[in-house]
mmCIF file of C-alpha atoms in Angstrom:
data_model
loop_
_atom_site.group_PDB
_atom_site.id
_atom_site.type_symbol
_atom_site.label_atom_id
_atom_site.label_comp_id
_atom_site.label_asym_id
_atom_site.label_seq_id
_atom_site.Cartn_x
_atom_site.Cartn_y
_atom_site.Cartn_z
ATOM 1 C CA UNK J 850 18.741 25.852 -54.589
ATOM 2 C CA UNK J 851 18.064 28.766 -52.272
ATOM 3 C CA UNK J 852 20.508 27.401 -49.704
ATOM 4 C CA UNK J 853 17.954 27.207 -46.880
ATOM 5 C CA UNK J 854 18.625 23.537 -46.163
ATOM 6 C CA UNK J 855 21.594 21.155 -46.327
ATOM 7 C CA UNK J 856 21.215 17.594 -47.615
ATOM 8 C CA UNK J 857 22.807 15.018 -45.326
ATOM 9 C CA UNK J 858 24.734 12.286 -47.094
ATOM 10 C CA UNK J 859 23.416 8.775 -46.563
ATOM 11 C CA UNK J 860 20.287 6.728 -46.798
ATOM 12 C CA UNK J 861 17.570 7.550 -46.201
ATOM 13 C CA UNK J 862 18.236 11.121 -47.365
ATOM 14 C CA UNK J 863 17.845 13.623 -44.570
ATOM 15 C CA UNK J 864 17.857 17.409 -44.567
ATOM 16 C CA UNK J 865 19.232 19.828 -42.020
ATOM 17 C CA UNK J 866 17.707 23.285 -41.779
ATOM 18 C CA UNK J 867 20.091 26.227 -41.954
ATOM 19 C CA UNK J 868 19.727 28.555 -38.916
ATOM 20 C CA UNK J 869 17.128 31.302 -39.665
ATOM 21 C CA UNK J 870 19.633 34.122 -39.089
ATOM 22 C CA UNK J 871 21.990 32.559 -41.617
ATOM 23 C CA UNK J 872 19.092 32.200 -44.063
ATOM 24 C CA UNK J 873 18.400 35.916 -43.700
ATOM 25 C CA UNK J 874 22.033 36.794 -44.398
ATOM 26 C CA UNK J 875 22.079 34.544 -47.468
ATOM 27 C CA UNK J 876 18.892 36.145 -48.811
ATOM 28 C CA UNK J 877 20.349 39.627 -48.228
ATOM 29 C CA UNK J 878 23.535 38.595 -50.052
ATOM 30 C CA UNK J 879 21.572 37.176 -53.001
ATOM 31 C CA UNK J 880 19.354 40.250 -53.272
ATOM 32 C CA UNK J 881 22.367 42.566 -53.185
ATOM 33 C CA UNK J 882 24.216 40.569 -55.833
ATOM 34 C CA UNK J 883 21.165 40.555 -58.104
ATOM 35 C CA UNK J 884 20.665 44.310 -57.587
ATOM 36 C CA UNK J 885 24.337 44.985 -58.362
ATOM 37 C CA UNK J 886 24.076 42.950 -61.572
ATOM 38 C CA UNK J 887 20.960 44.842 -62.649
ATOM 39 C CA UNK J 888 22.548 48.219 -61.889
ATOM 40 C CA UNK J 889 25.681 47.304 -63.863
ATOM 41 C CA UNK J 890 23.551 46.265 -66.837
ATOM 42 C CA UNK J 891 21.606 49.534 -66.715
ATOM 43 C CA UNK J 892 24.815 51.558 -66.443
ATOM 44 C CA UNK J 893 26.184 49.859 -69.544
ATOM 45 C CA UNK J 894 23.083 50.907 -71.508
ATOM 46 C CA UNK J 895 24.007 54.582 -71.023
ATOM 47 C CA UNK J 896 26.959 54.223 -73.405
ATOM 48 C CA UNK J 897 25.162 52.326 -76.145
ATOM 49 C CA UNK J 898 24.080 53.636 -79.538
ATOM 50 C CA UNK J 899 20.588 52.319 -78.845
ATOM 51 C CA UNK J 900 20.039 54.752 -75.976
ATOM 52 C CA UNK J 901 21.478 57.661 -77.977
ATOM 53 C CA UNK J 902 19.122 56.832 -80.840
ATOM 54 C CA UNK J 903 16.154 56.658 -78.457
ATOM 55 C CA UNK J 904 17.057 60.019 -76.886
ATOM 56 C CA UNK J 905 17.297 61.662 -80.308
ATOM 57 C CA UNK J 906 14.029 60.074 -81.409
ATOM 58 C CA UNK J 907 12.276 61.226 -78.242
ATOM 59 C CA UNK J 908 13.514 64.807 -78.493
ATOM 60 C CA UNK J 909 12.681 65.153 -82.195
ATOM 61 C CA UNK J 910 9.381 63.346 -81.765
ATOM 62 C CA UNK J 911 8.249 65.628 -78.937
ATOM 63 C CA UNK J 912 8.879 68.673 -81.114
ATOM 64 C CA UNK J 913 6.396 67.328 -83.646
ATOM 65 C CA UNK J 914 3.621 66.768 -81.110
ATOM 66 C CA UNK J 915 1.247 69.461 -79.972
ATOM 67 C CA UNK J 916 1.971 70.199 -76.273
ATOM 68 C CA UNK J 917 -1.736 69.885 -75.458
ATOM 69 C CA UNK J 918 -1.655 66.296 -76.715
ATOM 70 C CA UNK J 919 1.064 65.214 -74.289
ATOM 71 C CA UNK J 920 -1.012 63.964 -71.372
ATOM 72 C CA UNK J 921 -1.072 60.933 -69.139
ATOM 73 C CA UNK J 922 -3.105 59.281 -66.387
ATOM 74 C CA UNK J 923 -1.278 57.845 -63.384
ATOM 75 C CA UNK J 924 -2.630 55.381 -60.835
ATOM 76 C CA UNK J 925 -1.076 54.688 -57.448
ATOM 77 C CA UNK J 926 0.684 57.137 -55.158
ATOM 78 C CA UNK J 927 4.117 55.662 -55.915
ATOM 79 C CA UNK J 928 3.619 56.400 -59.621
ATOM 80 C CA UNK J 929 2.340 59.894 -58.833
ATOM 81 C CA UNK J 930 5.415 60.682 -56.759
ATOM 82 C CA UNK J 931 7.724 59.245 -59.405
ATOM 83 C CA UNK J 932 6.210 61.654 -61.931
ATOM 84 C CA UNK J 933 6.338 64.500 -59.414
ATOM 85 C CA UNK J 934 9.996 63.775 -58.676
ATOM 86 C CA UNK J 935 10.827 63.823 -62.385
ATOM 87 C CA UNK J 936 9.065 67.178 -62.804
ATOM 88 C CA UNK J 937 10.992 68.673 -59.877
ATOM 89 C CA UNK J 938 14.308 67.387 -61.236
ATOM 90 C CA UNK J 939 13.598 68.938 -64.648
ATOM 91 C CA UNK J 940 12.399 72.310 -63.280
ATOM 92 C CA UNK J 941 14.376 75.310 -64.533
ATOM 93 C CA UNK J 942 12.456 78.365 -63.299
ATOM 94 C CA UNK J 943 9.563 77.692 -60.947
ATOM 95 C CA UNK J 944 7.752 75.050 -58.925
ATOM 96 C CA UNK J 945 4.279 75.532 -57.450
ATOM 97 C CA UNK J 946 3.001 72.886 -55.036
ATOM 98 C CA UNK J 947 -0.460 72.740 -53.475
ATOM 99 C CA UNK J 948 -1.028 69.891 -51.053
ATOM 100 C CA UNK J 949 -2.566 68.738 -47.786
ATOM 101 C CA UNK J 950 -0.874 68.715 -44.384
ATOM 102 C CA UNK J 951 -0.187 64.997 -44.648
ATOM 103 C CA UNK J 952 0.882 65.416 -48.255
ATOM 104 C CA UNK J 953 3.381 68.065 -47.207
ATOM 105 C CA UNK J 954 4.953 65.634 -44.753
ATOM 106 C CA UNK J 955 5.279 63.011 -47.495
ATOM 107 C CA UNK J 956 6.806 65.525 -49.887
ATOM 108 C CA UNK J 957 9.284 66.608 -47.233
ATOM 109 C CA UNK J 958 10.409 63.007 -46.908
ATOM 110 C CA UNK J 959 10.427 62.093 -50.604
ATOM 111 C CA UNK J 960 11.217 65.320 -52.458
ATOM 112 C CA UNK J 961 13.381 67.373 -50.119
ATOM 113 C CA UNK J 962 16.690 66.427 -51.749
ATOM 114 C CA UNK J 963 15.372 67.165 -55.251
ATOM 115 C CA UNK J 964 13.862 70.445 -54.072
ATOM 116 C CA UNK J 965 17.195 71.465 -52.535
ATOM 117 C CA UNK J 966 18.950 70.842 -55.837
ATOM 118 C CA UNK J 967 16.247 72.796 -57.654
ATOM 119 C CA UNK J 968 16.776 75.685 -55.236
ATOM 120 C CA UNK J 969 20.512 75.560 -55.957
ATOM 121 C CA UNK J 970 19.720 75.843 -59.674
ATOM 122 C CA UNK J 971 17.840 79.067 -58.968
ATOM 123 C CA UNK J 972 14.348 77.598 -59.193
ATOM 124 C CA UNK J 973 11.691 79.568 -57.282
ATOM 125 C CA UNK J 974 9.607 77.224 -55.110
ATOM 126 C CA UNK J 975 6.216 78.146 -53.624
ATOM 127 C CA UNK J 976 4.115 75.777 -51.556
ATOM 128 C CA UNK J 977 0.565 76.107 -50.271
ATOM 129 C CA UNK J 978 -0.436 73.738 -47.458
ATOM 130 C CA UNK J 979 -2.015 73.766 -43.987
ATOM 131 C CA UNK J 980 0.613 74.838 -41.472
ATOM 132 C CA UNK J 981 -0.433 72.688 -38.512
ATOM 133 C CA UNK J 982 2.398 71.054 -36.552
ATOM 134 C CA UNK J 983 4.870 72.697 -38.861
ATOM 135 C CA UNK J 984 7.853 72.052 -36.584
ATOM 136 C CA UNK J 985 8.253 68.720 -38.343
ATOM 137 C CA UNK J 986 8.792 70.479 -41.659
ATOM 138 C CA UNK J 987 11.390 73.124 -40.871
ATOM 139 C CA UNK J 988 13.839 71.659 -43.382
ATOM 140 C CA UNK J 989 11.427 72.441 -46.195
ATOM 141 C CA UNK J 990 11.445 76.131 -45.310
ATOM 142 C CA UNK J 991 15.118 76.312 -46.257
ATOM 143 C CA UNK J 992 14.255 75.734 -49.900
ATOM 144 C CA UNK J 993 10.720 77.073 -50.352
ATOM 145 C CA UNK J 994 8.280 79.812 -49.444
ATOM 146 C CA UNK J 995 5.313 78.259 -47.678
ATOM 147 C CA UNK J 996 1.879 79.747 -47.034
ATOM 148 C CA UNK J 997 -1.568 78.453 -46.207
ATOM 149 C CA UNK J 998 -3.756 79.775 -49.028
ATOM 150 C CA UNK J 999 -6.760 77.786 -47.855
ATOM 151 C CA UNK J 1000 -6.724 75.622 -50.981
ATOM 152 C CA UNK J 1001 -7.908 72.037 -50.702
ATOM 153 C CA UNK J 1002 -6.592 70.765 -54.033
ATOM 154 C CA UNK J 1003 -3.469 68.740 -54.740
ATOM 155 C CA UNK J 1004 -1.413 69.752 -57.753
ATOM 156 C CA UNK J 1005 2.024 70.799 -58.970
ATOM 157 C CA UNK J 1006 2.949 73.271 -61.725
ATOM 158 C CA UNK J 1007 6.492 73.394 -63.111
ATOM 159 C CA UNK J 1008 7.950 76.174 -65.280
ATOM 160 C CA UNK J 1009 4.479 77.331 -66.323
ATOM 161 C CA UNK J 1010 4.461 74.445 -68.778
ATOM 162 C CA UNK J 1011 3.423 71.193 -67.111
ATOM 163 C CA UNK J 1012 0.943 70.393 -64.371
ATOM 164 C CA UNK J 1013 0.126 67.284 -62.341
ATOM 165 C CA UNK J 1014 -3.341 67.070 -60.744
ATOM 166 C CA UNK J 1015 -4.241 64.583 -58.038
ATOM 167 C CA UNK J 1016 -7.918 63.758 -58.480
ATOM 168 C CA UNK J 1017 -8.925 62.822 -54.925
ATOM 169 C CA UNK J 1018 -8.521 63.956 -51.341
ATOM 170 C CA UNK J 1019 -5.674 61.913 -49.878
ATOM 171 C CA UNK J 1020 -7.725 61.395 -46.704
ATOM 172 C CA UNK J 1021 -10.414 59.621 -48.709
ATOM 173 C CA UNK J 1022 -8.422 57.363 -50.996
ATOM 174 C CA UNK J 1023 -6.075 54.447 -50.419
ATOM 175 C CA UNK J 1024 -2.554 55.123 -51.794
ATOM 176 C CA UNK J 1025 -2.946 52.245 -54.250
ATOM 177 C CA UNK J 1026 -5.998 53.890 -55.827
ATOM 178 C CA UNK J 1027 -4.772 57.482 -55.842
ATOM 179 C CA UNK J 1028 -5.161 58.884 -59.363
ATOM 180 C CA UNK J 1029 -3.522 61.817 -61.098
ATOM 181 C CA UNK J 1030 -3.538 63.525 -64.497
ATOM 182 C CA UNK J 1031 -0.372 64.968 -66.020
ATOM 183 C CA UNK J 1032 -0.650 67.644 -68.699
ATOM 184 C CA UNK J 1033 2.095 69.330 -70.692
ATOM 185 C CA UNK J 1034 0.355 72.498 -71.847
ATOM 186 C CA UNK J 1035 2.002 75.923 -71.339
ATOM 187 C CA UNK J 1036 -1.236 77.809 -72.013
ATOM 188 C CA UNK J 1037 -3.219 76.094 -69.260
ATOM 189 C CA UNK J 1038 -0.259 75.869 -66.858
ATOM 190 C CA UNK J 1039 0.477 79.598 -67.194
ATOM 191 C CA UNK J 1040 -3.152 80.421 -66.462
ATOM 192 C CA UNK J 1041 -3.079 78.216 -63.364
ATOM 193 C CA UNK J 1042 0.143 79.887 -62.195
ATOM 194 C CA UNK J 1043 -1.326 83.368 -62.669
ATOM 195 C CA UNK J 1044 -4.361 82.439 -60.549
ATOM 196 C CA UNK J 1045 -2.098 80.929 -57.882
ATOM 197 C CA UNK J 1046 0.180 83.995 -57.809
ATOM 198 C CA UNK J 1047 -2.817 86.323 -57.481
ATOM 199 C CA UNK J 1048 -4.004 84.459 -54.405
ATOM 200 C CA UNK J 1049 -0.418 84.171 -53.111
ATOM 201 C CA UNK J 1050 0.010 87.957 -53.166
ATOM 202 C CA UNK J 1051 -3.152 88.419 -51.087
ATOM 203 C CA UNK J 1052 -2.016 86.086 -48.285
ATOM 204 C CA UNK J 1053 0.765 87.668 -46.215
ATOM 205 C CA UNK J 1054 1.196 85.044 -43.504
ATOM 206 C CA UNK J 1055 4.024 82.591 -44.119
ATOM 207 C CA UNK J 1056 5.064 79.575 -42.122
ATOM 208 C CA UNK J 1057 7.067 80.485 -39.017
ATOM 209 C CA UNK J 1058 10.449 78.924 -38.469
#
């Protein structure tokens, strides 16, 4: 069924193996076709009444929920970065990122495009991270102010309204077991931003290009 072998006509039945390189090409073709089908199905959903009803329900439902009650726990670095990417894409005014040196490299690779678009929308972006070997991260300086505030935490604040905390040092935890907490609470997020900005104003040294 997978097309990896060919049945030879005759008795007894014999099978001929398809060359490995051809097998690889067939697998690639099948994966692409399946992905294209899935994408087409998802695109069709955009124009359905079901999605419009869900969007309306979500927007009206959120208005009825206390912001402090909108929280979530995330496990696994892929899930954390998916949430982080969504927050960056939805940012309208400000993004504050505090991360490690290795975390900054990952964010440069995974979030740079979204951060550029946020910058184009007029979003102010501030990042605190160790500045060692910063030559690798010059592209990030085009969209953000970067300083080393000496902070060891890992978190992101967007628009003074939502915050994502990573609960462990990324040097001490396997990506699969990385854990984060997302909170949508303007009161707490604004307080965190005020504390960050106070420290930011005291540190004059920025990353050198």
